[in-house]
CSV table of C-alpha atoms and ligand atoms in Angstrom, one decimal:
chain,number,residue,atom,x,y,z
A,1,MET,CA,-137.9,40.8,17.1
A,2,GLU,CA,-138.0,44.3,17.3
A,3,ASN,CA,-139.5,45.7,20.5
A,4,LYS,CA,-143.1,46.9,19.8
A,5,GLY,CA,-144.1,47.6,23.3
A,6,ILE,CA,-147.3,46.1,24.7
A,7,VAL,CA,-149.5,44.1,22.4
A,8,GLU,CA,-153.1,43.4,23.0
A,9,LEU,CA,-154.5,40.1,21.7
A,10,TYR,CA,-158.2,39.3,20.8
A,11,GLN,CA,-160.3,36.3,20.3
A,12,PRO,CA,-163.9,35.0,20.9
A,13,ARG,CA,-164.4,33.9,24.4
A,14,HIS,CA,-165.2,30.2,23.2
A,15,THR,CA,-164.3,28.5,20.1
A,16,LEU,CA,-165.8,25.3,18.8
A,17,ILE,CA,-164.1,23.6,15.7
A,18,GLY,CA,-165.2,20.2,14.4
A,19,ARG,CA,-167.8,17.8,13.0
A,20,ASP,CA,-171.3,18.4,14.7
A,21,GLY,CA,-170.2,21.3,16.7
A,22,ILE,CA,-173.7,22.7,16.2
A,23,MET,CA,-175.2,20.1,18.5
A,24,LYS,CA,-173.4,22.3,21.4
A,25,ILE,CA,-175.5,25.5,20.7
A,26,PRO,CA,-178.4,24.7,23.1
A,27,TYR,CA,-176.0,24.1,25.9
A,28,PHE,CA,-174.3,27.4,25.4
A,29,LEU,CA,-177.6,29.3,25.1
A,30,ARG,CA,-178.7,27.8,28.4
A,31,ARG,CA,-175.4,29.0,30.0
A,32,LEU,CA,-176.2,32.4,28.7
A,33,ASN,CA,-179.6,32.4,30.2
A,34,ALA,CA,-180.9,33.5,26.8
A,35,GLU,CA,-184.7,33.7,26.7
A,36,ARG,CA,-185.3,34.8,23.0
A,37,VAL,CA,-182.8,34.4,20.3
A,38,LEU,CA,-182.5,36.2,17.0
A,39,VAL,CA,-181.3,33.9,14.1
A,40,VAL,CA,-179.6,36.2,11.5
A,41,THR,CA,-178.9,34.5,8.2
A,42,ASP,CA,-179.6,34.9,4.4
A,43,LYS,CA,-182.4,33.2,2.0
A,44,GLY,CA,-179.6,31.4,0.2
A,45,LEU,CA,-178.7,29.5,3.4
A,46,VAL,CA,-182.4,28.9,4.2
A,47,LYS,CA,-183.1,27.5,0.6
A,48,THR,CA,-180.0,25.1,0.6
A,49,GLY,CA,-181.1,23.7,4.1
A,50,THR,CA,-177.8,25.0,5.8
A,51,ALA,CA,-179.8,27.2,8.2
A,52,GLY,CA,-182.3,24.5,8.7
A,53,LYS,CA,-179.5,22.2,10.0
A,54,VAL,CA,-179.0,24.6,12.7
A,55,THR,CA,-182.6,25.5,13.4
A,56,ALA,CA,-183.4,21.8,13.7
A,57,VAL,CA,-181.0,21.6,16.6
A,58,LEU,CA,-182.8,24.6,18.2
A,59,ASP,CA,-186.3,23.0,17.6
A,60,ASP,CA,-185.1,19.8,19.2
A,61,ALA,CA,-184.0,21.6,22.4
A,62,LYS,CA,-187.1,23.8,22.3
A,63,VAL,CA,-185.2,27.0,22.0
A,64,ASN,CA,-187.3,30.2,21.6
A,65,TYR,CA,-186.1,31.9,18.6
A,66,VAL,CA,-187.2,34.2,15.6
A,67,ILE,CA,-185.3,34.2,12.1
A,68,TYR,CA,-184.3,37.2,10.1
A,69,ASP,CA,-183.1,35.9,6.7
A,70,GLY,CA,-182.9,39.3,4.8
A,71,VAL,CA,-179.2,39.6,4.8
A,72,GLU,CA,-177.6,40.2,1.4
A,73,PRO,CA,-173.9,40.2,0.3
A,74,ASN,CA,-172.1,43.2,1.2
A,75,PRO,CA,-174.8,44.1,3.9
A,76,SER,CA,-176.0,47.7,3.8
A,77,VAL,CA,-176.9,50.1,6.5
A,78,ARG,CA,-180.4,49.5,5.5
A,79,ILE,CA,-180.2,45.7,6.2
A,80,VAL,CA,-178.6,46.4,9.5
A,81,ASN,CA,-181.4,48.7,10.5
A,82,GLU,CA,-184.1,46.2,9.4
A,83,ALA,CA,-182.5,43.3,11.4
A,84,PHE,CA,-182.2,45.6,14.5
A,85,ASP,CA,-185.7,46.6,14.3
A,86,PHE,CA,-186.7,43.0,14.1
A,87,TYR,CA,-184.4,42.2,17.2
A,88,LYS,CA,-186.2,44.9,19.2
A,89,LYS,CA,-189.7,44.0,18.0
A,90,ASN,CA,-189.2,40.4,19.1
A,91,GLN,CA,-187.3,41.6,22.5
A,92,CYS,CA,-184.5,39.2,21.8
A,93,ASP,CA,-181.4,39.1,24.2
A,94,ALA,CA,-179.0,36.8,22.1
A,95,ILE,CA,-178.1,36.4,18.4
A,96,ILE,CA,-177.2,33.3,16.5
A,97,ALA,CA,-175.6,34.2,13.1
A,98,ILE,CA,-175.5,31.5,10.4
A,99,GLY,CA,-173.5,32.4,7.4
A,100,GLY,CA,-170.3,33.6,5.8
A,101,GLY,CA,-169.2,37.1,6.6
A,102,SER,CA,-172.4,38.9,5.7
A,103,PRO,CA,-174.7,37.5,8.4
A,104,ILE,CA,-172.1,37.4,11.0
A,105,ASP,CA,-171.2,41.0,10.2
A,106,VAL,CA,-174.9,42.1,10.5
A,107,ALA,CA,-175.1,40.1,13.8
A,108,LYS,CA,-172.2,42.2,15.2
A,109,ALA,CA,-173.7,45.4,14.0
A,110,VAL,CA,-177.3,44.6,15.6
A,111,SER,CA,-175.3,43.6,18.8
A,112,ILE,CA,-173.6,46.7,19.1
A,113,LEU,CA,-176.6,48.8,18.4
A,114,SER,CA,-178.6,46.8,21.1
A,115,ALA,CA,-176.2,47.9,23.8
A,116,ASN,CA,-175.1,51.4,22.5
A,117,GLY,CA,-178.0,52.7,20.6
A,118,GLY,CA,-177.4,55.4,17.7
A,119,LYS,CA,-176.7,54.7,14.1
A,120,ILE,CA,-174.2,52.1,12.8
A,121,GLN,CA,-172.1,54.9,11.1
A,122,ASP,CA,-171.4,56.2,14.6
A,123,TYR,CA,-169.2,53.1,15.1
A,124,ASN,CA,-167.1,53.5,12.0
A,125,GLY,CA,-163.3,53.1,13.0
A,126,TYR,CA,-161.7,51.6,16.2
A,127,ASN,CA,-163.4,50.9,19.3
A,128,LYS,CA,-166.0,53.5,19.0
A,129,SER,CA,-168.7,51.7,21.1
A,130,LYS,CA,-168.8,51.8,25.1
A,131,LYS,CA,-170.4,48.5,25.9
A,132,HIS,CA,-170.4,45.0,24.8
A,133,GLY,CA,-173.4,44.0,22.9
A,134,SER,CA,-175.8,41.1,23.4
A,135,PRO,CA,-174.0,37.8,23.2
A,136,ILE,CA,-173.4,36.2,19.6
A,137,ILE,CA,-172.9,32.6,18.5
A,138,ALA,CA,-171.3,33.1,15.2
A,139,VAL,CA,-171.9,29.7,13.2
A,140,ASN,CA,-169.8,29.9,10.3
A,141,THR,CA,-170.9,28.3,6.9
A,142,THR,CA,-167.9,29.3,4.6
A,143,ALA,CA,-164.3,28.8,5.2
A,144,GLY,CA,-163.1,32.2,4.4
A,145,THR,CA,-164.0,35.4,6.0
A,146,GLY,CA,-162.9,34.8,9.5
A,147,SER,CA,-165.7,37.1,10.7
A,148,GLU,CA,-166.7,34.6,13.4
A,149,CYS,CA,-163.5,35.1,15.3
A,150,THR,CA,-162.5,38.8,14.5
A,151,ARG,CA,-163.4,42.0,16.3
A,152,ALA,CA,-164.0,43.6,12.9
A,153,TYR,CA,-167.2,43.9,10.7
A,154,VAL,CA,-168.0,45.8,7.5
A,155,VAL,CA,-171.1,47.5,6.5
A,156,THR,CA,-171.7,49.1,3.1
A,157,ASP,CA,-173.0,52.7,3.3
A,158,GLU,CA,-174.9,53.0,0.2
A,159,GLU,CA,-175.5,56.8,0.4
A,160,ALA,CA,-171.7,57.4,0.7
A,161,LYS,CA,-170.7,54.6,-1.8
A,162,THR,CA,-168.2,53.2,0.5
A,163,LYS,CA,-167.7,50.5,3.3
A,164,LEU,CA,-167.7,51.2,6.9
A,165,LEU,CA,-165.1,49.3,8.7
A,166,MET,CA,-165.7,48.7,12.3
A,167,VAL,CA,-162.9,47.3,14.5
A,168,ASP,CA,-164.4,46.9,18.0
A,169,THR,CA,-163.6,44.5,20.8
A,170,ASN,CA,-167.3,44.9,21.8
A,171,SER,CA,-168.3,43.0,18.8
A,172,LEU,CA,-166.4,39.8,19.5
A,173,ALA,CA,-168.5,36.8,19.4
A,174,HIS,CA,-169.2,34.9,22.6
A,175,ILE,CA,-168.8,31.7,20.6
A,176,ALA,CA,-167.2,31.1,17.3
A,177,LEU,CA,-168.2,27.8,15.8
A,178,ASN,CA,-166.8,26.1,12.8
A,179,ASP,CA,-168.6,22.9,11.9
A,180,PRO,CA,-167.3,21.4,8.5
A,181,MET,CA,-170.7,19.6,8.1
A,182,LEU,CA,-172.2,22.9,7.4
A,183,MET,CA,-169.8,23.5,4.5
A,184,VAL,CA,-170.3,20.4,2.7
A,185,GLY,CA,-172.9,21.9,0.4
A,186,MET,CA,-171.0,25.0,-0.4
A,187,PRO,CA,-170.6,25.3,-4.2
A,188,PRO,CA,-167.1,25.0,-5.7
A,189,SER,CA,-166.9,28.7,-6.8
A,190,LEU,CA,-167.9,29.9,-3.3
A,191,THR,CA,-165.3,27.5,-1.6
A,192,ALA,CA,-162.7,28.9,-4.0
A,193,SER,CA,-163.4,32.5,-3.3
A,194,THR,CA,-163.8,32.4,0.3
A,195,GLY,CA,-160.8,30.1,0.6
A,196,ILE,CA,-158.6,32.7,-1.2
A,197,ASP,CA,-160.0,35.4,1.2
A,198,ALA,CA,-158.6,33.3,4.0
A,199,LEU,CA,-155.3,32.9,2.2
A,200,THR,CA,-155.3,36.8,1.7
A,201,HIS,CA,-155.9,37.3,5.5
A,202,ALA,CA,-153.0,35.1,6.3
A,203,ILE,CA,-150.5,36.7,3.9
A,204,GLU,CA,-151.5,40.1,4.6
A,205,ALA,CA,-151.5,39.4,8.4
A,206,TYR,CA,-148.0,38.0,7.8
A,207,ILE,CA,-146.4,40.7,5.7
A,208,CYS,CA,-148.3,43.7,7.2
A,209,ASN,CA,-146.2,46.2,9.4
A,210,THR,CA,-148.1,45.3,12.6
A,211,HIS,CA,-147.3,41.5,12.7
A,212,THR,CA,-146.3,39.8,15.9
A,213,PRO,CA,-144.8,36.3,16.8
A,214,PHE,CA,-148.4,35.1,17.7
A,215,THR,CA,-149.9,36.2,14.4
A,216,ASP,CA,-146.9,34.9,12.3
A,217,ALA,CA,-147.3,31.4,13.8
A,218,LEU,CA,-151.2,31.5,13.0
A,219,ALA,CA,-150.7,32.8,9.5
A,220,MET,CA,-148.0,30.4,8.6
A,221,GLU,CA,-149.9,27.3,9.6
A,222,SER,CA,-153.1,28.8,7.9
A,223,ILE,CA,-151.1,29.3,4.6
A,224,ARG,CA,-149.7,25.6,4.8
A,225,LEU,CA,-153.2,24.3,5.3
A,226,ILE,CA,-154.9,26.2,2.4
A,227,SER,CA,-152.1,25.2,0.1
A,228,GLU,CA,-152.6,21.6,1.1
A,229,SER,CA,-156.3,21.5,1.1
A,230,LEU,CA,-158.2,24.4,-0.9
A,231,ARG,CA,-157.9,22.6,-4.3
A,232,GLU,CA,-159.4,19.3,-3.0
A,233,ALA,CA,-162.1,21.3,-1.0
A,234,VAL,CA,-163.2,22.8,-4.3
A,235,ARG,CA,-162.8,19.6,-6.3
A,236,ASP,CA,-164.8,17.4,-3.9
A,237,GLY,CA,-166.8,19.5,-1.4
A,238,SER,CA,-167.7,16.3,0.6
A,239,ASN,CA,-164.2,15.5,1.5
A,240,MET,CA,-164.3,16.1,5.3
A,241,ASP,CA,-160.5,16.1,5.9
A,242,ALA,CA,-160.1,19.0,3.3
A,243,ARG,CA,-163.2,20.9,4.8
A,244,THR,CA,-161.8,20.4,8.2
A,245,ASP,CA,-158.4,21.7,7.3
A,246,MET,CA,-160.1,24.7,5.8
A,247,CYS,CA,-162.1,25.4,8.9
A,248,TRP,CA,-158.8,25.5,11.0
A,249,ALA,CA,-157.0,27.6,8.3
A,250,GLU,CA,-159.8,30.3,8.1
A,251,TYR,CA,-160.0,30.5,11.9
A,252,MET,CA,-156.3,30.9,12.4
A,253,ALA,CA,-156.2,33.4,9.5
A,254,GLY,CA,-159.0,35.4,10.9
A,255,LEU,CA,-157.4,35.3,14.5
A,256,ALA,CA,-154.1,36.3,12.6
A,257,PHE,CA,-155.3,39.4,10.8
A,258,SER,CA,-157.6,40.4,13.6
A,259,ASN,CA,-154.6,40.6,16.0
A,260,SER,CA,-152.2,42.1,13.4
A,261,GLY,CA,-153.5,43.8,10.3
A,262,LEU,CA,-154.4,43.7,6.7
A,263,GLY,CA,-153.1,45.5,3.7
A,264,LEU,CA,-153.7,46.9,0.2
A,265,VAL,CA,-155.5,43.8,-1.1
A,266,HIS,CA,-158.2,44.3,1.3
A,267,GLY,CA,-158.0,48.0,0.9
A,268,ILE,CA,-158.9,47.9,-2.8
A,269,ALA,CA,-161.4,44.8,-2.4
A,270,HIS,CA,-163.5,46.9,0.0
A,271,GLN,CA,-164.0,49.5,-2.6
A,272,LEU,CA,-164.8,47.0,-5.4
A,273,GLY,CA,-167.4,45.5,-3.0
A,274,GLY,CA,-168.8,48.8,-1.9
A,275,TYR,CA,-169.1,50.2,-5.5
A,276,TYR,CA,-170.0,47.2,-7.5
A,277,ASN,CA,-171.1,44.8,-5.0
A,278,ILE,CA,-168.5,42.3,-6.0
A,279,PRO,CA,-168.4,39.6,-3.3
A,280,HIS,CA,-165.6,40.1,-0.9
A,281,GLY,CA,-163.7,37.0,-1.3
A,282,LEU,CA,-163.8,37.2,-5.0
A,283,ALA,CA,-162.5,41.0,-4.9
A,284,ASN,CA,-159.5,39.8,-2.8
A,285,ALA,CA,-158.8,36.8,-4.9
A,286,ILE,CA,-158.7,39.1,-8.0
A,287,MET,CA,-156.6,41.6,-6.5
A,288,LEU,CA,-154.1,39.4,-4.5
A,289,PRO,CA,-151.3,38.7,-7.2
A,290,ARG,CA,-150.9,42.2,-8.4
A,291,VAL,CA,-150.7,43.7,-4.9
A,292,LEU,CA,-148.3,41.1,-3.8
A,293,GLU,CA,-146.1,42.1,-6.8
A,294,TYR,CA,-146.1,45.7,-5.7
A,295,ASN,CA,-145.4,44.9,-2.1
A,296,ARG,CA,-142.7,42.3,-2.9
A,297,PRO,CA,-139.5,44.7,-2.8
A,298,TYR,CA,-140.6,45.5,0.8
A,299,CYS,CA,-141.1,42.0,2.1
A,300,MET,CA,-139.0,39.8,0.2
A,301,GLY,CA,-137.8,37.7,3.3
A,302,ARG,CA,-141.4,37.3,4.5
A,303,LEU,CA,-142.6,36.3,1.0
A,304,ALA,CA,-139.9,33.7,0.7
A,305,GLU,CA,-141.3,32.1,3.9
A,306,VAL,CA,-144.6,32.3,2.4
A,307,ALA,CA,-143.4,30.3,-0.5
A,308,GLN,CA,-141.9,27.7,1.9
A,309,ALA,CA,-145.3,27.3,3.7
A,310,MET,CA,-147.0,27.0,0.4
A,311,GLY,CA,-144.9,23.9,-0.2
A,312,GLU,CA,-142.6,25.4,-2.8
A,313,LYS,CA,-139.1,24.0,-3.2
A,314,VAL,CA,-137.1,27.2,-2.5
A,315,ASP,CA,-134.1,25.9,-0.5
A,316,HIS,CA,-131.8,26.4,-3.6
A,317,MET,CA,-133.2,29.9,-4.3
A,318,THR,CA,-132.0,33.4,-3.4
A,319,VAL,CA,-134.6,35.3,-1.2
A,320,ASP,CA,-135.5,37.4,-4.2
A,321,GLN,CA,-136.2,34.2,-6.4
A,322,ALA,CA,-138.1,32.7,-3.4
A,323,SER,CA,-140.3,35.7,-3.0
A,324,ARG,CA,-141.1,35.6,-6.7
A,325,GLN,CA,-142.0,31.9,-6.3
A,326,ALA,CA,-144.5,32.7,-3.6
A,327,ILE,CA,-146.5,35.0,-6.0
A,328,ASP,CA,-146.2,32.3,-8.6
A,329,ALA,CA,-147.5,29.8,-6.2
A,330,VAL,CA,-150.4,32.2,-5.4
A,331,ARG,CA,-151.2,32.7,-9.0
A,332,ARG,CA,-151.3,28.9,-9.7
A,333,LEU,CA,-153.7,28.3,-6.8
A,334,ILE,CA,-156.0,31.2,-8.1
A,335,GLU,CA,-155.9,29.6,-11.4
A,336,ASP,CA,-156.6,26.1,-10.2
A,337,VAL,CA,-159.6,27.0,-8.2
A,338,LYS,CA,-160.9,29.0,-11.4
A,339,ILE,CA,-161.2,32.5,-9.8
A,340,PRO,CA,-162.8,34.9,-12.5
A,341,SER,CA,-160.9,38.0,-13.7
A,342,LEU,CA,-161.6,41.7,-12.9
A,343,CYS,CA,-163.0,42.2,-16.6
A,344,ASP,CA,-165.6,39.6,-15.7
A,345,THR,CA,-167.2,41.8,-13.0
A,346,LYS,CA,-168.8,45.2,-13.2
A,347,PHE,CA,-165.7,47.0,-12.7
A,348,ASP,CA,-165.2,50.1,-15.2
A,349,MET,CA,-161.9,51.8,-15.8
A,350,LYS,CA,-163.6,55.2,-15.5
A,351,ASP,CA,-164.0,54.7,-11.9
A,352,ILE,CA,-160.4,54.0,-11.3
A,353,ASP,CA,-159.6,57.4,-9.7
A,354,TYR,CA,-162.5,57.2,-7.2
A,355,LEU,CA,-161.4,53.7,-6.2
A,356,ALA,CA,-157.9,54.4,-5.9
A,357,GLU,CA,-158.6,57.4,-3.7
A,358,HIS,CA,-160.9,55.4,-1.4
A,359,ALA,CA,-158.5,52.5,-1.3
A,360,LEU,CA,-155.8,54.8,0.2
A,361,LEU,CA,-158.1,56.0,2.9
A,362,ASP,CA,-159.4,52.4,3.9
A,363,THR,CA,-158.4,51.3,7.4
A,364,ALA,CA,-157.0,47.9,5.9
A,365,THR,CA,-154.5,49.9,3.8
A,366,GLN,CA,-153.0,51.7,6.8
A,367,THR,CA,-151.1,48.6,7.8
A,368,ASN,CA,-149.8,47.7,4.3
A,369,VAL,CA,-146.0,47.0,4.4
A,370,VAL,CA,-145.4,50.2,2.2
A,371,ARG,CA,-147.6,53.3,1.9
A,372,PRO,CA,-148.8,53.3,-1.6
A,373,THR,CA,-149.6,56.5,-3.7
A,374,ARG,CA,-152.6,57.1,-5.6
A,375,ASP,CA,-150.9,56.3,-8.8
A,376,ASP,CA,-149.4,53.1,-7.3
A,377,VAL,CA,-153.0,51.9,-6.6
A,378,LYS,CA,-154.3,53.0,-10.1
A,379,THR,CA,-151.4,51.1,-11.7
A,380,ILE,CA,-152.2,47.9,-9.6
A,381,ILE,CA,-156.0,48.0,-10.6
A,382,ALA,CA,-155.3,48.8,-14.3
A,383,LYS,CA,-152.6,46.0,-14.5
A,384,THR,CA,-155.0,43.5,-12.9
A,385,TYR,CA,-157.8,44.5,-15.4
A,386,TYR,CA,-155.8,44.4,-18.5
A,387,GLU,CA,-154.1,41.2,-17.5
A,388,GLY,CA,-157.6,39.6,-17.2
A,389,ILE,CA,-158.5,41.0,-20.6
A,390,ILE,CA,-155.5,39.6,-22.3
A,391,LYS,CA,-155.9,36.1,-20.6
A,392,LYS,CA,-159.4,36.1,-22.0
A,393,GLN,CA,-158.3,37.0,-25.6
A,394,VAL,CA,-155.6,34.3,-25.4
A,395,LYS,CA,-158.2,31.7,-24.4
A,396,GLU,CA,-160.7,32.8,-27.0
A,397,ASN,CA,-158.1,32.7,-29.6
A,398,GLY,CA,-156.9,29.3,-28.5
B,401,FE2,FE1,-161.3,39.4,3.9
């Protein structure tokens, strides 16, 4: 390995992975001396009873808590401010986030504001805060975002029509918790898109230009587990073995990208989320194959290893062939778990210049294996869009 100097590694203070892990929450709250807890979640998770499974544990242990359930997908600055006002009004001193990326991201934003004040826009970029915020117990309910184990969080700035990406060690959760029992009720479409988000984390962490031996190991095993178990988790959501594999995979992928970097898939997906409110996992899943095709000439050896991790028979192939096989395997997986096309979303070709320009500036794009041009990004988006239209027409015409 090339000498890259000193590498800093980050992870949550504690990690809990496994069935009924939520039962441990009161024990950790006692250790934190938490007096009043803010539970951050969304209305969907309250409605499906997923949040209720966690609050039932808090009720049994007589934990003093209040609930903010106003989080929406691609949470905005407005939602962060609302949640923070609620936190202050109730004089909370700890946060439990229940959700996928959105509630966990809001919890991180509230935690940073609680210790540092100011506006969330002040913290856009790398390590902009001075102090660690109030402790977060990040209870993950989707096996995808990795938000519970990373030092990154994303907030949509509606006025600027873009996404703020904060990468801040002070936002790391005190406890990252992955309990597969909470994921049982997740619908197949969400299982699919969040699962491909995790796959994107692992692949981008593996091929980006800031990977390390530590992140390589995490990414490889994550890719292997996702290839083995995502289809089954989508097909039968109550299969605990598949759900548990996806818990491990998403956690390792989250740890991988948090300690290495991402790439152009996320760079474009962040814009699709900020501009059209396309859910994050879906935006990544849509963009992944074409960005990999674009990156392939610059990371053929690494993609050949991805093919191997995905269980492809590549021993007899050249590196060039094996790297193409990796992209084929990704396409097959995306097809099997029924990810929609870009043309099924609110995306409009008239916005392509704006999207490409902002994708180039996105923090995730900075670690892509090769530096793309504006035209490169436009071509990738356009190819993805027209490929979707052609597929649709072929389907409609039988
Ligand atoms: Fe992601």
